[in-house]
Amino acid sequence: MLARAIAKAPQSPQVWVLVTGVAYYQPSLTAEYDEDSPGGDFDFFSNLVTKWEAAARLPGDSTRQVVVRSGVVLGRGGGAIGHMLLPFRLGLGGPIGSGHQFFPWIHIRDLAGILAHALEASHVQGVLNGVAPASSTTNAEFARALGAALGRPALIPLPSTVVQAVFGRERAVMLLEGQKVVPRRTLAAGYQYSFPELAAALKEVIA
């Protein structure tokens, strides 16, 4: 709706930045995805992201357009970390399912930084992966890092059958499957991360 309204405006904006998600890429235990990798039409979430990006695309080339595909955002005061902290603080945390699935993440300060860079840097256009350089982390590795940041063990796995029962099969896919996503074009565009490594990002979030 907003994209259609902008397209009809008498004067086009100089830049248009859209945030979607790395669910565009197909979950895999082996594949690595950068901004040029194909995706977008193999399950509900990838199809949703594809339609979202298509609907928000402005016609013509008078506006510089950027799409930021975000990973799981780590920040204070809620979000993904907000749901994890209590069980981990109680020593009841651990990997979800097998723990082998990738967990592409980004600190909220870096997501905001990438958006600002996309708005301000006139050479930036097209797709940027909004993930940390060290986001090729598995769910089990993330669980261990969060446990270490809290000074708690992270040894109790959450079985996939429980996840599916609680969230339903469709939503459970987001937790039980993942993608190894790299920010090749984001780095090439000149963005410098504040939190490229997971340990430092978690330390700031839970401080």
mmCIF file of N, CA and C in Angstrom, residues 28-98:
data_model
loop_
_atom_site.group_PDB
_atom_site.id
_atom_site.type_symbol
_atom_site.label_atom_id
_atom_site.label_comp_id
_atom_site.label_asym_id
_atom_site.label_seq_id
_atom_site.Cartn_x
_atom_site.Cartn_y
_atom_site.Cartn_z
ATOM 1 N N SER A 28 19.057 -24.990 4.999
ATOM 2 C CA SER A 28 20.014 -26.012 4.579
ATOM 3 C C SER A 28 21.085 -26.165 5.646
ATOM 4 N N LEU A 29 21.593 -27.373 5.794
ATOM 5 C CA LEU A 29 22.698 -27.625 6.719
ATOM 6 C C LEU A 29 24.046 -27.459 6.039
ATOM 7 N N THR A 30 24.054 -27.276 4.710
ATOM 8 C CA THR A 30 25.319 -27.228 3.974
ATOM 9 C C THR A 30 25.484 -25.997 3.094
ATOM 10 N N ALA A 31 24.405 -25.475 2.538
ATOM 11 C CA ALA A 31 24.514 -24.360 1.595
ATOM 12 C C ALA A 31 24.876 -23.060 2.305
ATOM 13 N N GLU A 32 25.566 -22.176 1.577
ATOM 14 C CA GLU A 32 25.893 -20.836 2.073
ATOM 15 C C GLU A 32 25.280 -19.826 1.115
ATOM 16 N N TYR A 33 24.607 -18.824 1.674
ATOM 17 C CA TYR A 33 23.882 -17.862 0.857
ATOM 18 C C TYR A 33 24.451 -16.458 1.025
ATOM 19 N N ASP A 34 24.743 -15.807 -0.117
ATOM 20 C CA ASP A 34 25.029 -14.378 -0.081
ATOM 21 C C ASP A 34 23.884 -13.661 -0.801
ATOM 22 N N GLU A 35 24.055 -12.372 -1.042
ATOM 23 C CA GLU A 35 22.953 -11.572 -1.572
ATOM 24 C C GLU A 35 22.551 -11.960 -2.995
ATOM 25 N N ASP A 36 23.420 -12.648 -3.721
ATOM 26 C CA ASP A 36 23.109 -13.055 -5.091
ATOM 27 C C ASP A 36 22.521 -14.462 -5.176
ATOM 28 N N SER A 37 22.389 -15.128 -4.054
ATOM 29 C CA SER A 37 21.882 -16.503 -4.063
ATOM 30 C C SER A 37 20.384 -16.528 -4.366
ATOM 31 N N PRO A 38 19.940 -17.545 -5.108
ATOM 32 C CA PRO A 38 18.508 -17.655 -5.392
ATOM 33 C C PRO A 38 17.738 -18.132 -4.169
ATOM 34 N N GLY A 39 16.459 -17.942 -4.216
ATOM 35 C CA GLY A 39 15.595 -18.389 -3.124
ATOM 36 C C GLY A 39 14.172 -18.015 -3.437
ATOM 37 N N GLY A 40 13.344 -18.028 -2.418
ATOM 38 C CA GLY A 40 12.074 -17.367 -2.554
ATOM 39 C C GLY A 40 10.839 -18.150 -2.916
ATOM 40 N N ASP A 41 10.888 -19.461 -3.181
ATOM 41 C CA ASP A 41 9.652 -20.126 -3.570
ATOM 42 C C ASP A 41 9.685 -21.614 -3.231
ATOM 43 N N PHE A 42 9.859 -21.932 -1.953
ATOM 44 C CA PHE A 42 9.933 -23.345 -1.573
ATOM 45 C C PHE A 42 9.150 -23.659 -0.302
ATOM 46 N N ASP A 43 8.732 -22.641 0.459
ATOM 47 C CA ASP A 43 7.863 -22.878 1.606
ATOM 48 C C ASP A 43 7.073 -21.601 1.895
ATOM 49 N N PHE A 44 6.258 -21.643 2.920
ATOM 50 C CA PHE A 44 5.380 -20.511 3.225
ATOM 51 C C PHE A 44 6.170 -19.231 3.462
ATOM 52 N N PHE A 45 7.246 -19.315 4.255
ATOM 53 C CA PHE A 45 7.968 -18.107 4.647
ATOM 54 C C PHE A 45 8.760 -17.512 3.484
ATOM 55 N N SER A 46 9.406 -18.353 2.683
ATOM 56 C CA SER A 46 10.151 -17.826 1.539
ATOM 57 C C SER A 46 9.203 -17.191 0.533
ATOM 58 N N ASN A 47 8.041 -17.811 0.354
ATOM 59 C CA ASN A 47 7.047 -17.262 -0.550
ATOM 60 C C ASN A 47 6.528 -15.929 -0.039
ATOM 61 N N LEU A 48 6.343 -15.833 1.276
ATOM 62 C CA LEU A 48 5.884 -14.590 1.889
ATOM 63 C C LEU A 48 6.888 -13.467 1.664
ATOM 64 N N VAL A 49 8.185 -13.755 1.889
ATOM 65 C CA VAL A 49 9.215 -12.733 1.703
ATOM 66 C C VAL A 49 9.289 -12.301 0.242
ATOM 67 N N THR A 50 9.204 -13.257 -0.677
ATOM 68 C CA THR A 50 9.254 -12.939 -2.102
ATOM 69 C C THR A 50 8.115 -12.006 -2.498
ATOM 70 N N LYS A 51 6.906 -12.318 -2.052
ATOM 71 C CA LYS A 51 5.754 -11.472 -2.376
ATOM 72 C C LYS A 51 5.865 -10.109 -1.710
ATOM 73 N N TRP A 52 6.394 -10.088 -0.503
ATOM 74 C CA TRP A 52 6.587 -8.842 0.249
ATOM 75 C C TRP A 52 7.532 -7.923 -0.512
ATOM 76 N N GLU A 53 8.670 -8.477 -0.951
ATOM 77 C CA GLU A 53 9.655 -7.673 -1.673
ATOM 78 C C GLU A 53 9.100 -7.190 -3.013
ATOM 79 N N ALA A 54 8.366 -8.065 -3.708
ATOM 80 C CA ALA A 54 7.802 -7.690 -4.999
ATOM 81 C C ALA A 54 6.757 -6.586 -4.846
ATOM 82 N N ALA A 55 5.924 -6.691 -3.815
ATOM 83 C CA ALA A 55 4.873 -5.699 -3.598
ATOM 84 C C ALA A 55 5.438 -4.338 -3.223
ATOM 85 N N ALA A 56 6.604 -4.328 -2.586
ATOM 86 C CA ALA A 56 7.190 -3.071 -2.114
ATOM 87 C C ALA A 56 8.129 -2.434 -3.130
ATOM 88 N N ARG A 57 8.382 -3.116 -4.248
ATOM 89 C CA ARG A 57 9.311 -2.584 -5.244
ATOM 90 C C ARG A 57 8.664 -1.415 -5.987
ATOM 91 N N LEU A 58 9.378 -0.317 -6.102
ATOM 92 C CA LEU A 58 8.872 0.851 -6.817
ATOM 93 C C LEU A 58 9.188 0.717 -8.303
ATOM 94 N N PRO A 59 8.279 1.136 -9.160
ATOM 95 C CA PRO A 59 8.545 1.061 -10.599
ATOM 96 C C PRO A 59 9.573 2.108 -11.030
ATOM 97 N N GLY A 60 10.250 1.829 -12.136
ATOM 98 C CA GLY A 60 11.213 2.786 -12.668
ATOM 99 C C GLY A 60 12.527 2.763 -11.925
ATOM 100 N N ASP A 61 13.418 3.666 -12.318
ATOM 101 C CA ASP A 61 14.751 3.718 -11.709
ATOM 102 C C ASP A 61 15.084 5.088 -11.149
ATOM 103 N N SER A 62 14.062 5.906 -10.884
ATOM 104 C CA SER A 62 14.322 7.244 -10.346
ATOM 105 C C SER A 62 14.639 7.215 -8.859
ATOM 106 N N THR A 63 14.317 6.113 -8.188
ATOM 107 C CA THR A 63 14.570 5.965 -6.755
ATOM 108 C C THR A 63 15.598 4.870 -6.521
ATOM 109 N N ARG A 64 16.584 5.155 -5.701
ATOM 110 C CA ARG A 64 17.567 4.131 -5.313
ATOM 111 C C ARG A 64 16.903 3.206 -4.295
ATOM 112 N N GLN A 65 16.852 1.921 -4.597
ATOM 113 C CA GLN A 65 16.116 0.975 -3.761
ATOM 114 C C GLN A 65 17.055 -0.050 -3.126
ATOM 115 N N VAL A 66 16.843 -0.291 -1.826
ATOM 116 C CA VAL A 66 17.666 -1.232 -1.062
ATOM 117 C C VAL A 66 16.740 -2.164 -0.285
ATOM 118 N N VAL A 67 17.044 -3.451 -0.313
ATOM 119 C CA VAL A 67 16.326 -4.445 0.490
ATOM 120 C C VAL A 67 17.308 -5.043 1.483
ATOM 121 N N VAL A 68 17.010 -4.932 2.768
ATOM 122 C CA VAL A 68 17.846 -5.521 3.820
ATOM 123 C C VAL A 68 17.142 -6.774 4.327
ATOM 124 N N ARG A 69 17.763 -7.929 4.094
ATOM 125 C CA ARG A 69 17.211 -9.198 4.577
ATOM 126 C C ARG A 69 17.827 -9.502 5.934
ATOM 127 N N SER A 70 17.034 -9.336 6.966
ATOM 128 C CA SER A 70 17.533 -9.407 8.340
ATOM 129 C C SER A 70 17.507 -10.825 8.893
ATOM 130 N N GLY A 71 18.522 -11.117 9.717
ATOM 131 C CA GLY A 71 18.519 -12.333 10.512
ATOM 132 C C GLY A 71 17.783 -12.103 11.822
ATOM 133 N N VAL A 72 17.944 -13.014 12.774
ATOM 134 C CA VAL A 72 17.334 -12.872 14.101
ATOM 135 C C VAL A 72 17.989 -11.691 14.810
ATOM 136 N N VAL A 73 17.185 -10.739 15.254
ATOM 137 C CA VAL A 73 17.712 -9.507 15.845
ATOM 138 C C VAL A 73 17.902 -9.692 17.347
ATOM 139 N N LEU A 74 19.120 -9.408 17.803
ATOM 140 C CA LEU A 74 19.450 -9.500 19.227
ATOM 141 C C LEU A 74 19.471 -8.102 19.826
ATOM 142 N N GLY A 75 18.640 -7.873 20.816
ATOM 143 C CA GLY A 75 18.603 -6.572 21.463
ATOM 144 C C GLY A 75 17.976 -6.683 22.836
ATOM 145 N N ARG A 76 18.095 -5.624 23.599
ATOM 146 C CA ARG A 76 17.519 -5.615 24.942
ATOM 147 C C ARG A 76 16.012 -5.383 24.882
ATOM 148 N N GLY A 77 15.341 -5.816 25.952
ATOM 149 C CA GLY A 77 13.937 -5.451 26.109
ATOM 150 C C GLY A 77 12.960 -6.249 25.280
ATOM 151 N N GLY A 78 13.254 -7.507 25.012
ATOM 152 C CA GLY A 78 12.280 -8.322 24.290
ATOM 153 C C GLY A 78 12.882 -8.997 23.081
ATOM 154 N N GLY A 79 12.030 -9.259 22.089
ATOM 155 C CA GLY A 79 12.493 -9.928 20.891
ATOM 156 C C GLY A 79 12.905 -11.365 21.163
ATOM 157 N N ALA A 80 13.797 -11.875 20.316
ATOM 158 C CA ALA A 80 14.222 -13.274 20.430
ATOM 159 C C ALA A 80 14.866 -13.560 21.781
ATOM 160 N N ILE A 81 15.746 -12.674 22.222
ATOM 161 C CA ILE A 81 16.446 -12.883 23.497
ATOM 162 C C ILE A 81 15.474 -12.849 24.669
ATOM 163 N N GLY A 82 14.474 -11.985 24.596
ATOM 164 C CA GLY A 82 13.513 -11.872 25.683
ATOM 165 C C GLY A 82 12.831 -13.187 26.010
ATOM 166 N N HIS A 83 12.561 -14.005 24.980
ATOM 167 C CA HIS A 83 11.901 -15.296 25.200
ATOM 168 C C HIS A 83 12.873 -16.355 25.715
ATOM 169 N N MET A 84 14.163 -16.146 25.503
ATOM 170 C CA MET A 84 15.156 -17.159 25.868
ATOM 171 C C MET A 84 15.727 -16.980 27.266
ATOM 172 N N LEU A 85 15.739 -15.766 27.770
ATOM 173 C CA LEU A 85 16.518 -15.472 28.974
ATOM 174 C C LEU A 85 16.084 -16.263 30.203
ATOM 175 N N LEU A 86 14.774 -16.355 30.455
ATOM 176 C CA LEU A 86 14.330 -17.010 31.689
ATOM 177 C C LEU A 86 14.791 -18.469 31.779
ATOM 178 N N PRO A 87 14.509 -19.312 30.784
ATOM 179 C CA PRO A 87 14.982 -20.700 30.917
ATOM 180 C C PRO A 87 16.501 -20.809 30.996
ATOM 181 N N PHE A 88 17.216 -19.953 30.279
ATOM 182 C CA PHE A 88 18.677 -20.014 30.337
ATOM 183 C C PHE A 88 19.187 -19.557 31.697
ATOM 184 N N ARG A 89 18.567 -18.538 32.283
ATOM 185 C CA ARG A 89 18.987 -18.074 33.608
ATOM 186 C C ARG A 89 18.708 -19.124 34.677
ATOM 187 N N LEU A 90 17.704 -19.951 34.435
ATOM 188 C CA LEU A 90 17.380 -21.023 35.375
ATOM 189 C C LEU A 90 18.218 -22.274 35.131
ATOM 190 N N GLY A 91 19.109 -22.207 34.148
ATOM 191 C CA GLY A 91 19.932 -23.367 33.821
ATOM 192 C C GLY A 91 19.196 -24.419 33.028
ATOM 193 N N LEU A 92 18.071 -24.030 32.405
ATOM 194 C CA LEU A 92 17.240 -24.981 31.668
ATOM 195 C C LEU A 92 17.338 -24.792 30.163
ATOM 196 N N GLY A 93 18.261 -23.944 29.725
ATOM 197 C CA GLY A 93 18.390 -23.668 28.301
ATOM 198 C C GLY A 93 19.214 -24.709 27.575
ATOM 199 N N GLY A 94 19.111 -24.672 26.263
ATOM 200 C CA GLY A 94 19.879 -25.592 25.435
ATOM 201 C C GLY A 94 19.480 -25.444 23.987
ATOM 202 N N PRO A 95 20.016 -26.274 23.127
ATOM 203 C CA PRO A 95 19.698 -26.187 21.694
ATOM 204 C C PRO A 95 18.256 -26.575 21.407
ATOM 205 N N ILE A 96 17.757 -26.088 20.293
ATOM 206 C CA ILE A 96 16.411 -26.420 19.836
ATOM 207 C C ILE A 96 16.520 -27.508 18.775
ATOM 208 N N GLY A 97 15.767 -28.573 18.946
ATOM 209 C CA GLY A 97 15.836 -29.677 17.998
ATOM 210 C C GLY A 97 17.220 -30.301 17.992
ATOM 211 N N SER A 98 17.753 -30.542 16.799
ATOM 212 C CA SER A 98 19.084 -31.147 16.681
ATOM 213 C C SER A 98 20.186 -30.185 17.090
#
